[in-house]
């Protein structure tokens, strides 16, 4: 298959990265990963609520998690 060709054939070095990302996006891979990241972010938020740290530290942790999850590529 084309993805295997690109990866195993050294296409990553030949500038075929955009083609690979487009294929993965077309097949729903990017959305799947974003959904999983959001799921893990919710879990991290829930865990952080139980930590015995000050509110500012908890808020900073939540902001860091949200930043990572919200950026798109």
Short mmCIF file of C-alpha atoms in Angstrom, two decimals:
data_model
loop_
_atom_site.label_atom_id
_atom_site.label_comp_id
_atom_site.label_asym_id
_atom_site.label_seq_id
_atom_site.Cartn_x
_atom_site.Cartn_y
_atom_site.Cartn_z
CA UNK A 1 0.00 0.00 0.00
CA UNK A 2 1.02 3.60 -0.52
CA UNK A 3 1.65 4.43 3.14
CA UNK A 4 3.97 1.48 3.49
CA UNK A 5 5.71 2.48 0.25
CA UNK A 6 6.35 6.01 1.52
CA UNK A 7 7.61 4.93 4.93
CA UNK A 8 9.71 1.94 3.90
CA UNK A 9 10.91 3.48 0.66
CA UNK A 10 12.49 6.51 2.28
CA UNK A 11 9.74 8.80 1.08
CA UNK A 12 9.82 10.67 4.33
CA UNK A 13 13.16 12.03 3.21
CA UNK A 14 11.87 12.71 -0.30
CA UNK A 15 9.28 15.24 0.82
CA UNK A 16 6.29 12.90 0.75
CA UNK A 17 5.31 13.79 4.33
CA UNK A 18 2.36 15.94 3.15
CA UNK A 19 1.02 13.09 1.04
CA UNK A 20 1.23 10.75 4.02
CA UNK A 21 -0.51 13.21 6.37
CA UNK A 22 -3.25 13.83 3.79
CA UNK A 23 -3.87 10.10 3.46
CA UNK A 24 -4.02 9.63 7.23
CA UNK A 25 -6.37 12.62 7.55
CA UNK A 26 -8.60 11.32 4.74
CA UNK A 27 -8.94 7.98 6.52
CA UNK A 28 -9.89 9.67 9.81
CA UNK A 29 -6.60 9.04 11.57
CA UNK A 30 -6.02 12.65 12.60
CA UNK A 31 -9.54 13.00 14.03
CA UNK A 32 -9.14 9.71 15.86
CA UNK A 33 -5.90 10.91 17.44
CA UNK A 34 -7.45 14.24 18.41
CA UNK A 35 -10.39 12.43 20.03
CA UNK A 36 -8.01 10.20 21.98
CA UNK A 37 -5.98 13.21 23.06
CA UNK A 38 -9.14 14.93 24.31
CA UNK A 39 -10.08 11.78 26.22
CA UNK A 40 -6.67 11.66 27.89
CA UNK A 41 -6.87 15.39 28.66
CA UNK A 42 -10.18 14.84 30.48
CA UNK A 43 -8.58 12.03 32.46
CA UNK A 44 -5.60 14.24 33.33
CA UNK A 45 -7.96 17.01 34.43
CA UNK A 46 -9.87 14.63 36.68
CA UNK A 47 -6.65 13.30 38.20
CA UNK A 48 -5.31 16.84 38.73
CA UNK A 49 -8.42 17.74 40.70
CA UNK A 50 -7.43 15.13 43.28
CA UNK A 51 -3.84 16.34 43.66
CA UNK A 52 -2.86 18.07 46.86
CA UNK A 53 -1.36 21.15 45.23
CA UNK A 54 -2.31 24.79 45.26
CA UNK A 55 -4.96 26.08 42.87
CA UNK A 56 -2.42 27.99 40.73
CA UNK A 57 -0.42 24.81 40.10
CA UNK A 58 -3.55 22.87 39.24
CA UNK A 59 -4.65 25.65 36.86
CA UNK A 60 -1.21 25.73 35.20
CA UNK A 61 -1.33 21.97 34.66
CA UNK A 62 -4.81 22.22 33.14
CA UNK A 63 -3.69 25.04 30.83
CA UNK A 64 -0.68 23.03 29.65
CA UNK A 65 -2.85 20.00 28.87
CA UNK A 66 -5.37 22.12 26.97
CA UNK A 67 -2.64 23.83 24.96
CA UNK A 68 -1.25 20.49 23.80
CA UNK A 69 -4.69 19.09 22.93
CA UNK A 70 -5.99 22.18 21.11
CA UNK A 71 -3.08 22.76 18.77
CA UNK A 72 -3.76 21.05 15.47
CA UNK A 73 -0.50 19.87 13.77
#
